[in-house]
Amino acid sequence: MAESSFPPASLLLILLFIFFSNAFNLPSAMDCNSSDRDALLKIKEQLGNPPELSSWLPATNCCAWDNSIICSETGRIYLVALFRLNVTAPIPSAYGDLPMLQTIQLDTMPGLYGPIPSSFAKLSHLEILDIIGTQVTGPIPDFLAKTNLSALTITNSKLTGSIPQSLSRLSNLRYIDLSGNMLSGSIPPGLLHGSFQFLILSNNRLTGQIPEDYTYGDIDTIDLSHNQLNGDPSFLFDITKPMTKIDLSWNELAFDMTKVRFPYHLTYLDLSHNHIKGRVSKSLKDINLGHFNVSYNDLCGEIPAGRFMIYHGADSYVHNNCLCGTPLPPCKK
């Protein structure tokens, strides 16, 4: 499982966009809404009153407590971002008492445990849910479909069960990262919407085939590595697709690569540890890949030469049936 303590760069871009789009509306002397302040104090109490939240005091302006809180111009809390708190507690249910909340971040809190509270169903304005590096357990709840999520990140935690099809009803959802959990079952179709889409489900226990509807749409990144997926995923590959990263490594996928034309904008391609046959695609000569790996497959024949192929070392091709040619030993005549 991945060990990163920080959100992926793509998610940080989304968060920064939301922050700066509201930066000119931040209140100065305006006090926060009193019911929002009460909810924040409940959150603090339910977390066990950690010392990192010592500025969260009654009868004070919660908009000025610290940089983990951001208010709207009307004094309503719309972002609560908590990082590296030394707590042993479940996710506070009091988040559900912040009706205008748009962003929840709970990052690198290994003592945070339990399921996602049902009170989250009340957060109809919630756009970003970001939970990283916790002991959060249980399934991904159907009631998240009652929110307005555009980005769902729950990584390096202990989620179990299947990915609910109900998430496809979130018409603004374009970023999903559920990597590093124990999720099982198949990948539901239609999870992503809009532009600049990310589907990151690596390091789980997912099975079945990749739904073909992911061949459509503006997908930038698809990372389904380290699962138990099978079938032919070659419908994902086409020279005109906007993808920049494809990682399908460590699965049970099988297809003939010979005539595949990979997306021209790719910078990262990892298909290692599968059952891919045929020859290495000649289309790769024209793609400037910073990372490339097709090792541990069933590929055969001479590796295409020239252009960007010169940047790929032997470790990109090892443990195939009968590949030959630079950077491997020459082909026998």
Tab-separated table of C-alpha atoms in Angstrom:
chain	number	residue	atom	x	y	z
A	1	MET	CA	0.000	0.000	0.000
A	2	ALA	CA	1.133	3.556	-0.583
A	3	GLU	CA	2.668	5.376	2.357
A	4	SER	CA	2.205	8.989	1.303
A	5	SER	CA	1.005	11.313	4.069
A	6	PHE	CA	-0.151	14.048	1.724
A	7	PRO	CA	-3.021	14.322	-0.752
A	8	PRO	CA	-2.159	13.640	-4.405
A	9	ALA	CA	-1.040	16.685	-6.370
A	10	SER	CA	-4.207	16.595	-8.470
A	11	LEU	CA	-6.404	16.767	-5.377
A	12	LEU	CA	-4.288	19.600	-3.985
A	13	LEU	CA	-4.985	21.539	-7.178
A	14	ILE	CA	-8.717	21.095	-6.618
A	15	LEU	CA	-8.424	22.241	-3.010
A	16	LEU	CA	-6.322	25.250	-3.962
A	17	PHE	CA	-8.858	26.219	-6.630
A	18	ILE	CA	-11.665	26.181	-4.084
A	19	PHE	CA	-9.604	28.127	-1.550
A	20	PHE	CA	-8.525	30.896	-3.902
A	21	SER	CA	-11.949	31.197	-5.490
A	22	ASN	CA	-13.217	32.166	-2.054
A	23	ALA	CA	-10.144	33.998	-0.808
A	24	PHE	CA	-11.554	37.440	-1.503
A	25	ASN	CA	-14.720	36.665	0.445
A	26	LEU	CA	-13.118	35.787	3.763
A	27	PRO	CA	-14.597	37.704	6.710
A	28	SER	CA	-12.393	39.934	8.786
A	29	ALA	CA	-14.164	41.201	11.883
A	30	MET	CA	-17.369	39.223	11.268
A	31	ASP	CA	-18.101	36.609	13.892
A	32	CYS	CA	-18.896	33.060	12.877
A	33	ASN	CA	-22.385	31.630	13.024
A	34	SER	CA	-23.144	30.581	16.611
A	35	SER	CA	-24.607	27.199	15.678
A	36	ASP	CA	-21.525	26.467	13.548
A	37	ARG	CA	-19.320	27.360	16.527
A	38	ASP	CA	-21.303	24.944	18.716
A	39	ALA	CA	-20.842	22.200	16.117
A	40	LEU	CA	-17.088	22.793	15.962
A	41	LEU	CA	-16.843	22.597	19.742
A	42	LYS	CA	-18.703	19.272	19.589
A	43	ILE	CA	-16.212	18.050	16.993
A	44	LYS	CA	-13.371	19.020	19.312
A	45	GLU	CA	-15.033	17.226	22.220
A	46	GLN	CA	-15.750	14.086	20.170
A	47	LEU	CA	-12.076	14.000	19.151
A	48	GLY	CA	-11.087	14.009	22.832
A	49	ASN	CA	-10.139	17.713	23.049
A	50	PRO	CA	-6.726	17.364	21.373
A	51	PRO	CA	-4.194	20.056	22.333
A	52	GLU	CA	-3.718	20.983	18.671
A	53	LEU	CA	-7.219	22.523	18.817
A	54	SER	CA	-6.509	24.681	21.888
A	55	SER	CA	-7.597	27.815	20.005
A	56	TRP	CA	-11.120	26.417	19.645
A	57	LEU	CA	-12.732	28.189	22.592
A	58	PRO	CA	-16.342	29.125	23.438
A	59	ALA	CA	-17.464	32.739	23.073
A	60	THR	CA	-14.733	33.481	20.510
A	61	ASN	CA	-14.858	34.033	16.766
A	62	CYS	CA	-14.416	30.567	15.259
A	63	CYS	CA	-13.528	32.116	11.891
A	64	ALA	CA	-10.310	33.297	13.540
A	65	TRP	CA	-9.447	30.166	15.498
A	66	ASP	CA	-6.712	28.842	13.202
A	67	ASN	CA	-6.045	28.070	9.560
A	68	SER	CA	-7.901	24.750	9.761
A	69	ILE	CA	-11.196	26.670	9.595
A	70	ILE	CA	-12.418	28.790	6.675
A	71	CYS	CA	-15.634	30.820	6.759
A	72	SER	CA	-17.758	32.336	4.044
A	73	GLU	CA	-18.473	36.079	3.867
A	74	THR	CA	-21.603	35.429	5.937
A	75	GLY	CA	-19.671	33.722	8.728
A	76	ARG	CA	-20.676	30.143	7.829
A	77	ILE	CA	-18.101	27.378	8.064
A	78	TYR	CA	-17.406	25.834	4.672
A	79	LEU	CA	-14.014	24.126	5.258
A	80	VAL	CA	-12.616	22.150	8.184
A	81	ALA	CA	-9.149	20.692	7.554
A	82	LEU	CA	-7.490	18.709	10.353
A	83	PHE	CA	-3.999	17.258	9.952
A	84	ARG	CA	-1.826	14.991	12.109
A	85	LEU	CA	-3.921	15.159	15.272
A	86	ASN	CA	-2.877	12.752	18.023
A	87	VAL	CA	-6.344	11.366	18.724
A	88	THR	CA	-8.006	8.030	19.402
A	89	ALA	CA	-11.616	8.551	18.418
A	90	PRO	CA	-14.217	7.852	15.732
A	91	ILE	CA	-14.998	10.406	13.035
A	92	PRO	CA	-17.108	13.045	14.828
A	93	SER	CA	-20.798	12.876	13.988
A	94	ALA	CA	-21.021	16.618	14.754
A	95	TYR	CA	-19.747	17.355	11.231
A	96	GLY	CA	-23.358	16.813	10.214
A	97	ASP	CA	-24.326	19.944	12.184
A	98	LEU	CA	-22.402	22.200	9.770
A	99	PRO	CA	-25.025	22.573	7.013
A	100	MET	CA	-22.927	24.823	4.735
A	101	LEU	CA	-19.800	22.644	4.927
A	102	GLN	CA	-18.122	22.090	1.539
A	103	THR	CA	-14.799	20.470	2.458
A	104	ILE	CA	-13.770	17.933	5.115
A	105	GLN	CA	-10.122	16.944	5.451
A	106	LEU	CA	-8.868	14.382	7.960
A	107	ASP	CA	-5.253	13.671	7.098
A	108	THR	CA	-2.677	11.387	8.758
A	109	MET	CA	-4.618	10.536	11.903
A	110	PRO	CA	-3.896	6.833	12.555
A	111	GLY	CA	-5.964	6.885	15.755
A	112	LEU	CA	-9.133	7.876	13.902
A	113	TYR	CA	-11.374	4.830	13.584
A	114	GLY	CA	-14.901	3.622	12.967
A	115	PRO	CA	-17.294	4.081	10.039
A	116	ILE	CA	-18.237	7.261	8.195
A	117	PRO	CA	-21.028	8.781	10.337
A	118	SER	CA	-24.580	8.704	9.006
A	119	SER	CA	-24.827	12.418	9.867
A	120	PHE	CA	-22.775	13.100	6.697
A	121	ALA	CA	-25.994	12.465	4.771
A	122	LYS	CA	-27.152	15.917	5.941
A	123	LEU	CA	-24.222	17.666	4.227
A	124	SER	CA	-25.934	18.538	0.955
A	125	HIS	CA	-23.239	21.129	0.099
A	126	LEU	CA	-20.266	18.810	0.711
A	127	GLU	CA	-17.979	18.878	-2.350
A	128	ILE	CA	-14.696	17.411	-1.081
A	129	LEU	CA	-14.310	14.536	1.380
A	130	ASP	CA	-10.637	13.817	2.012
A	131	ILE	CA	-9.707	11.118	4.565
A	132	ILE	CA	-6.101	9.885	4.399
A	133	GLY	CA	-4.061	7.608	6.658
A	134	THR	CA	-6.629	6.538	9.252
A	135	GLN	CA	-8.189	3.392	10.721
A	136	VAL	CA	-11.599	4.252	9.251
A	137	THR	CA	-13.504	1.025	8.654
A	138	GLY	CA	-16.745	-0.289	7.216
A	139	PRO	CA	-18.246	0.125	3.763
A	140	ILE	CA	-18.501	3.239	1.624
A	141	PRO	CA	-22.025	4.335	2.602
A	142	ASP	CA	-24.807	4.845	0.080
A	143	PHE	CA	-25.830	8.055	1.835
A	144	LEU	CA	-22.816	9.856	0.375
A	145	ALA	CA	-24.955	10.088	-2.762
A	146	LYS	CA	-27.007	12.716	-0.889
A	147	THR	CA	-24.039	15.106	-0.860
A	148	ASN	CA	-22.638	17.197	-3.730
A	149	LEU	CA	-19.240	15.518	-3.935
A	150	SER	CA	-16.876	16.408	-6.747
A	151	ALA	CA	-13.835	14.756	-5.088
A	152	LEU	CA	-13.915	11.643	-2.885
A	153	THR	CA	-10.630	10.558	-1.321
A	154	ILE	CA	-10.470	7.865	1.362
A	155	THR	CA	-7.011	6.309	1.163
A	156	ASN	CA	-4.667	4.182	3.262
A	157	SER	CA	-7.484	3.232	5.593
A	158	LYS	CA	-9.479	0.046	6.241
A	159	LEU	CA	-12.607	0.323	4.133
A	160	THR	CA	-14.246	-2.983	3.229
A	161	GLY	CA	-17.144	-4.129	1.064
A	162	SER	CA	-17.912	-3.049	-2.465
A	163	ILE	CA	-17.923	0.358	-4.142
A	164	PRO	CA	-21.607	1.361	-4.211
A	165	GLN	CA	-23.249	2.015	-7.558
A	166	SER	CA	-25.103	4.886	-5.853
A	167	LEU	CA	-21.970	7.046	-6.202
A	168	SER	CA	-22.723	7.292	-9.919
A	169	ARG	CA	-25.663	9.564	-8.987
A	170	LEU	CA	-23.184	12.256	-7.916
A	171	SER	CA	-23.331	14.262	-11.121
A	172	ASN	CA	-20.309	16.436	-10.217
A	173	LEU	CA	-18.017	13.615	-9.083
A	174	ARG	CA	-14.873	13.664	-11.194
A	175	TYR	CA	-12.143	12.634	-8.721
A	176	ILE	CA	-12.173	9.288	-6.876
A	177	ASP	CA	-9.218	7.935	-4.905
A	178	LEU	CA	-9.998	4.888	-2.759
A	179	SER	CA	-6.522	3.374	-2.902
A	180	GLY	CA	-4.958	1.426	-0.079
A	181	ASN	CA	-8.072	-0.151	1.420
A	182	MET	CA	-9.643	-3.623	1.423
A	183	LEU	CA	-12.463	-3.022	-1.037
A	184	SER	CA	-13.783	-6.009	-2.976
A	185	GLY	CA	-16.272	-6.744	-5.754
A	186	SER	CA	-16.407	-5.160	-9.183
A	187	ILE	CA	-15.889	-1.570	-10.337
A	188	PRO	CA	-19.270	0.101	-10.908
A	189	PRO	CA	-19.781	1.839	-14.249
A	190	GLY	CA	-20.470	5.547	-14.557
A	191	LEU	CA	-18.704	6.797	-11.436
A	192	LEU	CA	-17.058	9.800	-13.121
A	193	HIS	CA	-18.622	12.870	-14.674
A	194	GLY	CA	-17.500	16.176	-16.173
A	195	SER	CA	-13.987	17.070	-17.266
A	196	PHE	CA	-10.516	16.227	-15.937
A	197	GLN	CA	-11.491	12.873	-14.378
A	198	PHE	CA	-9.415	10.685	-12.040
A	199	LEU	CA	-10.164	7.054	-11.142
A	200	ILE	CA	-7.688	5.732	-8.552
A	201	LEU	CA	-8.614	2.392	-6.962
A	202	SER	CA	-5.198	0.783	-6.529
A	203	ASN	CA	-4.169	-1.576	-3.734
A	204	ASN	CA	-7.545	-3.135	-3.052
A	205	ARG	CA	-9.142	-6.541	-3.724
A	206	LEU	CA	-11.311	-5.638	-6.704
A	207	THR	CA	-12.323	-8.341	-9.181
A	208	GLY	CA	-14.116	-8.648	-12.514
A	209	GLN	CA	-13.666	-6.617	-15.677
A	210	ILE	CA	-13.175	-2.875	-16.118
A	211	PRO	CA	-16.496	-1.394	-17.320
A	212	GLU	CA	-16.284	-0.296	-20.941
A	213	ASP	CA	-17.972	3.046	-20.297
A	214	TYR	CA	-14.613	4.304	-18.979
A	215	THR	CA	-13.495	4.444	-22.593
A	216	TYR	CA	-15.532	7.652	-22.834
A	217	GLY	CA	-15.121	10.949	-21.040
A	218	ASP	CA	-12.231	13.206	-20.177
A	219	ILE	CA	-10.181	10.813	-18.029
A	220	ASP	CA	-6.730	12.120	-17.117
A	221	THR	CA	-5.640	9.332	-14.743
A	222	ILE	CA	-6.697	5.728	-14.278
A	223	ASP	CA	-4.850	3.683	-11.647
A	224	LEU	CA	-6.319	0.240	-10.931
A	225	SER	CA	-3.038	-1.440	-10.013
A	226	HIS	CA	-2.638	-4.163	-7.385
A	227	ASN	CA	-6.101	-5.703	-7.663
A	228	GLN	CA	-7.451	-8.950	-9.162
A	229	LEU	CA	-9.084	-7.546	-12.308
A	230	ASN	CA	-9.394	-9.635	-15.461
A	231	GLY	CA	-10.564	-9.308	-19.050
A	232	ASP	CA	-9.406	-7.151	-21.958
A	233	PRO	CA	-8.853	-3.461	-21.063
A	234	SER	CA	-7.562	-2.399	-24.488
A	235	PHE	CA	-10.693	-0.298	-25.084
A	236	LEU	CA	-9.070	2.235	-22.726
A	237	PHE	CA	-6.245	2.844	-25.192
A	238	ASP	CA	-6.558	5.129	-28.190
A	239	ILE	CA	-4.219	7.757	-29.558
A	240	THR	CA	-6.870	10.493	-29.248
A	241	LYS	CA	-7.704	9.923	-25.566
A	242	PRO	CA	-6.561	12.629	-23.109
A	243	MET	CA	-5.068	10.256	-20.525
A	244	THR	CA	-1.684	11.114	-19.026
A	245	LYS	CA	-1.390	8.178	-16.601
A	246	ILE	CA	-2.485	4.544	-16.938
A	247	ASP	CA	-1.458	2.017	-14.284
A	248	LEU	CA	-3.041	-1.439	-14.596
A	249	SER	CA	-0.115	-3.378	-13.128
A	250	TRP	CA	-0.450	-6.417	-10.869
A	251	ASN	CA	-3.779	-7.734	-12.165
A	252	GLU	CA	-4.954	-10.664	-14.316
A	253	LEU	CA	-5.584	-8.643	-17.488
A	254	ALA	CA	-5.045	-10.151	-20.933
A	255	PHE	CA	-4.948	-8.673	-24.466
A	256	ASP	CA	-2.802	-8.536	-27.598
A	257	MET	CA	-0.688	-5.364	-27.572
A	258	THR	CA	0.566	-5.657	-31.160
A	259	LYS	CA	-1.772	-3.141	-32.833
A	260	VAL	CA	-2.750	-1.056	-29.805
A	261	ARG	CA	-2.304	2.692	-30.228
A	262	PHE	CA	-1.702	4.281	-26.839
A	263	PRO	CA	-2.806	7.837	-25.935
A	264	TYR	CA	-0.348	10.351	-27.310
A	265	HIS	CA	-0.296	12.452	-24.108
A	266	LEU	CA	0.679	9.601	-21.793
A	267	THR	CA	3.563	10.259	-19.441
A	268	TYR	CA	3.103	7.151	-17.262
A	269	LEU	CA	2.253	3.621	-18.464
A	270	ASP	CA	2.563	0.521	-16.270
A	271	LEU	CA	1.078	-2.759	-17.518
A	272	SER	CA	3.480	-5.070	-15.687
A	273	HIS	CA	2.492	-8.313	-13.976
A	274	ASN	CA	-0.439	-9.251	-16.228
A	275	HIS	CA	-1.015	-11.710	-19.104
A	276	ILE	CA	-0.443	-9.402	-22.086
A	277	LYS	CA	0.637	-11.116	-25.306
A	278	GLY	CA	1.728	-10.138	-28.794
A	279	ARG	CA	4.440	-7.623	-29.640
A	280	VAL	CA	5.317	-4.333	-27.978
A	281	SER	CA	3.176	-1.699	-29.698
A	282	LYS	CA	4.995	0.428	-32.274
A	283	SER	CA	2.881	3.425	-31.225
A	284	LEU	CA	5.059	3.728	-28.113
A	285	LYS	CA	7.910	5.070	-30.246
A	286	ASP	CA	6.075	8.406	-30.495
A	287	ILE	CA	5.112	8.770	-26.809
A	288	ASN	CA	7.451	10.468	-24.342
A	289	LEU	CA	6.907	8.309	-21.265
A	290	GLY	CA	8.580	9.237	-17.998
A	291	HIS	CA	7.606	5.821	-16.621
A	292	PHE	CA	7.126	2.678	-18.740
A	293	ASN	CA	6.864	-0.952	-17.633
A	294	VAL	CA	5.532	-4.052	-19.421
A	295	SER	CA	7.603	-6.592	-17.498
A	296	TYR	CA	6.203	-9.944	-16.295
A	297	ASN	CA	3.845	-10.541	-19.213
A	298	ASP	CA	3.678	-12.892	-22.230
A	299	LEU	CA	5.082	-10.513	-24.865
A	300	CYS	CA	7.240	-11.767	-27.726
A	301	GLY	CA	9.147	-10.451	-30.743
A	302	GLU	CA	11.524	-7.589	-31.419
A	303	ILE	CA	11.151	-4.420	-29.354
A	304	PRO	CA	10.467	-1.377	-31.576
A	305	ALA	CA	13.500	0.864	-31.925
A	306	GLY	CA	13.998	4.586	-32.314
A	307	ARG	CA	12.651	7.856	-31.026
A	308	PHE	CA	11.455	7.700	-27.392
A	309	MET	CA	12.133	3.948	-27.046
A	310	ILE	CA	15.784	4.718	-26.322
A	311	TYR	CA	14.849	5.987	-22.847
A	312	HIS	CA	13.465	2.625	-21.620
A	313	GLY	CA	15.904	0.251	-19.928
A	314	ALA	CA	15.879	-3.532	-19.770
A	315	ASP	CA	13.933	-3.519	-16.515
A	316	SER	CA	10.914	-2.237	-18.469
A	317	TYR	CA	10.737	-5.555	-20.364
A	318	VAL	CA	12.076	-8.360	-18.139
A	319	HIS	CA	10.289	-11.690	-17.637
A	320	ASN	CA	8.363	-11.933	-20.909
A	321	ASN	CA	8.083	-14.928	-23.233
A	322	CYS	CA	10.544	-14.049	-25.966
A	323	LEU	CA	11.206	-10.321	-26.274
A	324	CYS	CA	14.473	-9.365	-27.922
A	325	GLY	CA	16.285	-6.358	-29.314
A	326	THR	CA	17.595	-3.213	-27.618
A	327	PRO	CA	17.813	-2.904	-24.623
A	328	LEU	CA	17.520	-6.725	-24.356
A	329	PRO	CA	19.858	-9.145	-26.168
A	330	PRO	CA	19.670	-9.094	-29.988
A	331	CYS	CA	17.059	-11.179	-31.767
A	332	LYS	CA	18.255	-14.450	-33.254
A	333	LYS	CA	18.011	-14.659	-37.033
